[in-house]
Amino acid sequence: MKAKDYRTTLEPVWCTGCGDFGVLKGLTQALVDLEIPPERLAVISGIGCSSRLPGYTRSYAFNSIHGRALPIATGLKLSRPEITTLVVGGDGDGFSIGLGHLPHAIRRDVDITYTVLDNGIYGLTKGQSSPTTEIDFKRSRGLAGPDERPLNPVLLVLSTGCGFVARSHAGNLPHLREMIREAIRYPGFSFVHVLAGCVTYQTPSYGQEIYQRCDVLPQGYDSSNLTAAIEAARSDRFQLGILYRRDPKIGTEGAVEMAGVAGVWKAHAGTDRGIEDVAHEE
Ligand code: SF4
């Protein structure tokens, strides 16, 4: 199949130049690489500009409830494990109303790939600041509300025990394709943070400006090193690449490591129980 074979006949209604186009392209290219049949694929979203993406993807698709894509996708994957299950959405949907679901999806470690298209603003509702809006930008645009420090999505998911964490940019298609492909390949919960521009409510050149603040992780970077991943996540610049990939065989024992770093994932630390055992107990 070709990338266009994963597209529906619906034409995207995104603004010309929106970063979401790049993510749709990168995602469909990754699906080509993995040769996933559309009848074995589901794309679930919440609400927002980027959450329109399932409508443009030839798959089972659900443009669902604001902030609730992760629990819906979890239910789908548990009942139909043969379906490759992807979640897409924006920074507002995922890190504001939907944030409560994220750490729980991570600790359940169900095999879902969650791609967040982060443009640092609410686009669909016409330009309010989101949990990732930078204070300088908010002030320069005179957006209402208090100055609040932006949330660091990559640090957040690392600190809650995510086994696969990658970052890319919507304008770097080969890189984005690879990150989404490897995330889907990972046999557990995987997270891809995509920096994407909103040409209408950011500046038209915002996507390029953000790209100037990105570095691709250097050759030899050890993605199994959690401490290195946390350092990369805390960098002033956006580090692109697979920041962290825990050996899937470690499973929930990875909690031992996480508990030492973040102190938030202690419930099953030191045990060798798999996620299925935990699910049956609950
Ligand atoms: Fe994209 Fe922004 Fe337009 Fe929404 S408002 S479609 S995020 S450019």
GROMACS .gro file of C-alpha atoms and ligand atoms in nm:
model
  290
    1MET     CA    1   0.000   0.000   0.000
    2LYS     CA    2   0.097   0.361  -0.046
    3ALA     CA    3   0.044   0.645   0.200
    4LYS     CA    4  -0.253   0.773   0.000
    5ASP     CA    5  -0.421   0.433   0.040
    6TYR     CA    6  -0.449   0.508   0.412
    7ARG     CA    7  -0.644   0.827   0.340
    8THR     CA    8  -1.020   0.859   0.320
    9THR     CA    9  -1.186   1.071   0.054
   10LEU     CA   10  -1.256   1.345   0.310
   11GLU     CA   11  -1.049   1.657   0.245
   12PRO     CA   12  -0.893   1.801   0.563
   13VAL     CA   13  -1.048   2.128   0.674
   14TRP     CA   14  -0.728   2.243   0.846
   15CYS     CA   15  -0.593   2.587   0.761
   16THR     CA   16  -0.342   2.591   0.476
   17GLY     CA   17   0.002   2.543   0.629
   18CYS     CA   18  -0.122   2.381   0.952
   19GLY     CA   19   0.130   2.142   1.106
   20ASP     CA   20  -0.141   1.876   1.132
   21PHE     CA   21  -0.098   1.803   0.759
   22GLY     CA   22   0.258   1.690   0.827
   23VAL     CA   23   0.146   1.456   1.102
   24LEU     CA   24  -0.121   1.300   0.881
   25LYS     CA   25   0.145   1.241   0.619
   26GLY     CA   26   0.403   1.107   0.863
   27LEU     CA   27   0.148   0.875   1.019
   28THR     CA   28   0.028   0.729   0.689
   29GLN     CA   29   0.390   0.680   0.578
   30ALA     CA   30   0.464   0.492   0.899
   31LEU     CA   31   0.162   0.270   0.833
   32VAL     CA   32   0.304   0.190   0.489
   33ASP     CA   33   0.632   0.085   0.650
   34LEU     CA   34   0.451  -0.143   0.892
   35GLU     CA   35   0.209  -0.281   0.631
   36ILE     CA   36  -0.083  -0.261   0.870
   37PRO     CA   37  -0.410  -0.344   0.691
   38PRO     CA   38  -0.676  -0.075   0.745
   39GLU     CA   39  -0.914  -0.338   0.880
   40ARG     CA   40  -0.661  -0.405   1.158
   41LEU     CA   41  -0.619  -0.038   1.248
   42ALA     CA   42  -0.809   0.201   1.474
   43VAL     CA   43  -0.741   0.573   1.520
   44ILE     CA   44  -0.908   0.737   1.819
   45SER     CA   45  -0.910   1.105   1.912
   46GLY     CA   46  -1.072   1.352   2.147
   47ILE     CA   47  -1.172   1.702   2.039
   48GLY     CA   48  -0.968   1.972   1.869
   49CYS     CA   49  -0.823   2.062   1.531
   50SER     CA   50  -0.579   1.771   1.536
   51SER     CA   51  -0.849   1.539   1.665
   52ARG     CA   52  -1.007   1.554   1.320
   53LEU     CA   53  -0.729   1.327   1.200
   54PRO     CA   54  -0.916   0.993   1.238
   55GLY     CA   55  -1.169   1.116   0.982
   56TYR     CA   56  -0.892   1.140   0.725
   57THR     CA   57  -0.741   0.798   0.800
   58ARG     CA   58  -0.869   0.480   0.639
   59SER     CA   59  -0.922   0.272   0.952
   60TYR     CA   60  -1.174   0.221   1.226
   61ALA     CA   61  -1.201   0.573   1.357
   62PHE     CA   62  -1.361   0.753   1.647
   63ASN     CA   63  -1.352   1.131   1.695
   64SER     CA   64  -1.471   1.087   2.050
   65ILE     CA   65  -1.512   1.294   2.365
   66HIS     CA   66  -1.291   1.582   2.476
   67GLY     CA   67  -0.996   1.441   2.669
   68ARG     CA   68  -1.132   1.087   2.675
   69ALA     CA   69  -0.955   0.922   2.384
   70LEU     CA   70  -0.715   0.722   2.602
   71PRO     CA   71  -0.973   0.528   2.807
   72ILE     CA   72  -1.175   0.459   2.492
   73ALA     CA   73  -0.866   0.330   2.314
   74THR     CA   74  -0.769   0.122   2.617
   75GLY     CA   75  -1.108  -0.048   2.616
   76LEU     CA   76  -1.081  -0.115   2.245
   77LYS     CA   77  -0.733  -0.262   2.270
   78LEU     CA   78  -0.821  -0.486   2.564
   79SER     CA   79  -1.126  -0.626   2.387
   80ARG     CA   80  -0.968  -0.649   2.039
   81PRO     CA   81  -0.593  -0.694   2.091
   82GLU     CA   82  -0.535  -0.775   1.725
   83ILE     CA   83  -0.627  -0.417   1.629
   84THR     CA   84  -0.335  -0.173   1.612
   85THR     CA   85  -0.469   0.112   1.822
   86LEU     CA   86  -0.351   0.469   1.780
   87VAL     CA   87  -0.456   0.779   1.971
   88VAL     CA   88  -0.402   1.128   1.833
   89GLY     CA   89  -0.488   1.466   1.977
   90GLY     CA   90  -0.370   1.808   2.073
   91ASP     CA   91  -0.201   1.963   2.374
   92GLY     CA   92  -0.526   2.108   2.509
   93ASP     CA   93  -0.718   1.783   2.475
   94GLY     CA   94  -0.438   1.572   2.621
   95PHE     CA   95  -0.278   1.791   2.885
   96SER     CA   96  -0.574   1.988   3.018
   97ILE     CA   97  -0.912   1.815   3.028
   98GLY     CA   98  -0.758   1.476   2.942
   99LEU     CA   99  -0.451   1.486   3.163
  100GLY     CA  100  -0.598   1.271   3.437
  101HIS     CA  101  -0.609   0.975   3.200
  102LEU     CA  102  -0.250   0.991   3.085
  103PRO     CA  103  -0.059   0.854   3.387
  104HIS     CA  104  -0.312   0.572   3.422
  105ALA     CA  105  -0.281   0.473   3.057
  106ILE     CA  106   0.096   0.473   3.108
  107ARG     CA  107   0.091   0.256   3.418
  108ARG     CA  108  -0.152   0.010   3.259
  109ASP     CA  109   0.098  -0.015   2.972
  110VAL     CA  110  -0.163  -0.133   2.722
  111ASP     CA  111  -0.017  -0.146   2.371
  112ILE     CA  112  -0.137   0.190   2.240
  113THR     CA  113   0.057   0.463   2.058
  114TYR     CA  114  -0.037   0.814   2.169
  115THR     CA  115   0.074   1.092   1.935
  116VAL     CA  116   0.024   1.445   2.061
  117LEU     CA  117   0.026   1.727   1.807
  118ASP     CA  118   0.150   2.010   2.027
  119ASN     CA  119   0.110   2.359   1.883
  120GLY     CA  120   0.090   2.530   2.221
  121ILE     CA  121  -0.254   2.679   2.171
  122TYR     CA  122  -0.623   2.595   2.147
  123GLY     CA  123  -0.682   2.633   1.772
  124LEU     CA  124  -1.037   2.503   1.734
  125THR     CA  125  -1.175   2.749   1.989
  126LYS     CA  126  -0.981   3.037   1.836
  127GLY     CA  127  -0.655   3.088   2.014
  128GLN     CA  128  -0.665   3.056   2.393
  129SER     CA  129  -0.348   2.962   2.579
  130SER     CA  130  -0.307   2.590   2.642
  131PRO     CA  131  -0.107   2.396   2.903
  132THR     CA  132   0.202   2.418   2.679
  133THR     CA  133   0.178   2.786   2.578
  134GLU     CA  134   0.502   2.963   2.660
  135ILE     CA  135   0.466   3.270   2.882
  136ASP     CA  136   0.653   3.503   2.643
  137PHE     CA  137   0.421   3.403   2.361
  138LYS     CA  138   0.115   3.450   2.577
  139ARG     CA  139   0.227   3.799   2.678
  140SER     CA  140   0.322   3.898   2.324
  141ARG     CA  141  -0.025   3.804   2.199
  142GLY     CA  142  -0.204   3.956   2.498
  143LEU     CA  143  -0.386   3.631   2.573
  144ALA     CA  144  -0.616   3.646   2.872
  145GLY     CA  145  -0.543   3.471   3.200
  146PRO     CA  146  -0.254   3.450   3.444
  147ASP     CA  147   0.104   3.377   3.343
  148GLU     CA  148   0.139   3.004   3.405
  149ARG     CA  149   0.451   2.802   3.342
  150PRO     CA  150   0.405   2.563   3.050
  151LEU     CA  151   0.392   2.194   3.119
  152ASN     CA  152   0.678   1.976   2.989
  153PRO     CA  153   0.498   1.679   2.824
  154VAL     CA  154   0.808   1.465   2.776
  155LEU     CA  155   0.923   1.507   3.134
  156LEU     CA  156   0.572   1.430   3.250
  157VAL     CA  157   0.545   1.098   3.070
  158LEU     CA  158   0.898   0.996   3.166
  159SER     CA  159   0.824   1.063   3.531
  160THR     CA  160   0.513   0.848   3.521
  161GLY     CA  161   0.690   0.545   3.377
  162CYS     CA  162   0.627   0.554   3.003
  163GLY     CA  163   0.829   0.280   2.832
  164PHE     CA  164   0.870   0.455   2.496
  165VAL     CA  165   0.904   0.830   2.457
  166ALA     CA  166   0.993   1.008   2.132
  167ARG     CA  167   0.978   1.363   2.002
  168SER     CA  168   0.964   1.492   1.647
  169HIS     CA  169   0.858   1.794   1.443
  170ALA     CA  170   0.571   1.809   1.196
  171GLY     CA  171   0.797   1.965   0.934
  172ASN     CA  172   1.060   1.690   0.939
  173LEU     CA  173   0.871   1.412   0.765
  174PRO     CA  174   1.140   1.142   0.745
  175HIS     CA  175   1.210   1.183   1.115
  176LEU     CA  176   0.843   1.193   1.208
  177ARG     CA  177   0.771   0.883   1.002
  178GLU     CA  178   1.046   0.695   1.182
  179MET     CA  179   0.936   0.807   1.529
  180ILE     CA  180   0.573   0.706   1.475
  181ARG     CA  181   0.678   0.377   1.316
  182GLU     CA  182   0.904   0.283   1.606
  183ALA     CA  183   0.641   0.389   1.859
  184ILE     CA  184   0.383   0.162   1.696
  185ARG     CA  185   0.637  -0.121   1.695
  186TYR     CA  186   0.692  -0.087   2.069
  187PRO     CA  187   0.488  -0.354   2.250
  188GLY     CA  188   0.345  -0.134   2.523
  189PHE     CA  189   0.223   0.220   2.577
  190SER     CA  190   0.423   0.459   2.359
  191PHE     CA  191   0.421   0.836   2.343
  192VAL     CA  192   0.523   1.062   2.054
  193HIS     CA  193   0.542   1.436   2.118
  194VAL     CA  194   0.516   1.623   1.788
  195LEU     CA  195   0.591   1.994   1.771
  196ALA     CA  196   0.344   2.138   1.523
  197GLY     CA  197   0.271   2.493   1.415
  198CYS     CA  198  -0.068   2.664   1.419
  199VAL     CA  199  -0.040   2.918   1.138
  200THR     CA  200  -0.360   3.096   1.235
  201TYR     CA  201  -0.333   3.155   1.610
  202GLN     CA  202   0.043   3.134   1.651
  203THR     CA  203   0.247   3.322   1.389
  204PRO     CA  204   0.262   3.184   1.031
  205SER     CA  205   0.631   3.110   1.085
  206TYR     CA  206   0.586   2.956   1.431
  207GLY     CA  207   0.653   2.601   1.312
  208GLN     CA  208   0.984   2.707   1.158
  209GLU     CA  209   1.076   2.914   1.464
  210ILE     CA  210   1.021   2.612   1.686
  211TYR     CA  211   1.229   2.398   1.451
  212GLN     CA  212   1.519   2.641   1.497
  213ARG     CA  213   1.505   2.549   1.865
  214CYS     CA  214   1.530   2.175   1.798
  215ASP     CA  215   1.829   1.942   1.794
  216VAL     CA  216   1.827   1.583   1.675
  217LEU     CA  217   1.973   1.358   1.946
  218PRO     CA  218   2.340   1.287   1.873
  219GLN     CA  219   2.472   0.962   1.729
  220GLY     CA  220   2.551   0.728   2.013
  221TYR     CA  221   2.274   0.858   2.239
  222ASP     CA  222   2.167   0.568   2.460
  223SER     CA  223   1.786   0.558   2.455
  224SER     CA  224   1.782   0.293   2.729
  225ASN     CA  225   1.930   0.543   2.976
  226LEU     CA  226   1.647   0.702   3.171
  227THR     CA  227   1.869   0.961   3.335
  228ALA     CA  228   1.990   1.077   2.992
  229ALA     CA  229   1.628   1.097   2.876
  230ILE     CA  230   1.533   1.315   3.170
  231GLU     CA  231   1.829   1.543   3.104
  232ALA     CA  232   1.726   1.567   2.738
  233ALA     CA  233   1.368   1.645   2.839
  234ARG     CA  234   1.487   1.924   3.068
  235SER     CA  235   1.704   2.085   2.803
  236ASP     CA  236   1.627   2.443   2.698
  237ARG     CA  237   1.620   2.314   2.341
  238PHE     CA  238   1.380   2.053   2.204
  239GLN     CA  239   1.561   1.724   2.162
  240LEU     CA  240   1.423   1.517   1.873
  241GLY     CA  241   1.449   1.140   1.858
  242ILE     CA  242   1.374   0.836   2.070
  243LEU     CA  243   1.451   0.980   2.410
  244TYR     CA  244   1.368   0.666   2.603
  245ARG     CA  245   1.294   0.308   2.516
  246ARG     CA  246   1.267   0.064   2.807
  247ASP     CA  247   1.333  -0.298   2.726
  248PRO     CA  248   0.979  -0.438   2.690
  249LYS     CA  249   1.090  -0.758   2.863
  250ILE     CA  250   1.139  -0.558   3.181
  251GLY     CA  251   0.765  -0.487   3.188
  252THR     CA  252   0.633  -0.354   3.512
  253GLU     CA  253   0.963  -0.417   3.684
  254GLY     CA  254   1.062  -0.090   3.517
  255ALA     CA  255   0.871   0.061   3.804
  256VAL     CA  256   1.169  -0.011   4.027
  257GLU     CA  257   1.380   0.218   3.814
  258MET     CA  258   1.108   0.481   3.789
  259ALA     CA  259   1.042   0.484   4.159
  260GLY     CA  260   1.404   0.579   4.221
  261VAL     CA  261   1.390   0.864   3.973
  262ALA     CA  262   1.046   1.009   4.016
  263GLY     CA  263   0.900   0.857   4.329
  264VAL     CA  264   0.558   0.833   4.172
  265TRP     CA  265   0.534   0.475   4.048
  266LYS     CA  266   0.578   0.253   4.347
  267ALA     CA  267   0.272   0.034   4.362
  268HIS     CA  268   0.422  -0.271   4.193
  269ALA     CA  269   0.790  -0.195   4.231
  270GLY     CA  270   1.002  -0.496   4.307
  271THR     CA  271   0.751  -0.747   4.176
  272ASP     CA  272   0.766  -0.955   3.865
  273ARG     CA  273   0.396  -0.939   3.796
  274GLY     CA  274   0.292  -0.856   3.443
  275ILE     CA  275   0.021  -0.612   3.350
  276GLU     CA  276  -0.227  -0.895   3.294
  277ASP     CA  277  -0.180  -1.019   3.649
  278VAL     CA  278  -0.239  -0.672   3.784
  279ALA     CA  279  -0.548  -0.628   3.564
  280HIS     CA  280  -0.696  -0.954   3.692
  281GLU     CA  281  -0.642  -0.853   4.052
  282GLU     CA  282  -0.816  -0.520   3.993
  283SF4    FE1  283  -0.428   2.415   1.235
  283SF4    FE2  284  -0.439   2.633   1.391
  283SF4    FE3  285  -0.591   2.617   1.172
  283SF4    FE4  286  -0.644   2.462   1.382
  283SF4     S1  287  -0.656   2.685   1.377
  283SF4     S2  288  -0.642   2.397   1.167
  283SF4     S3  289  -0.437   2.417   1.460
  283SF4     S4  290  -0.365   2.624   1.178
   0.00000   0.00000   0.00000
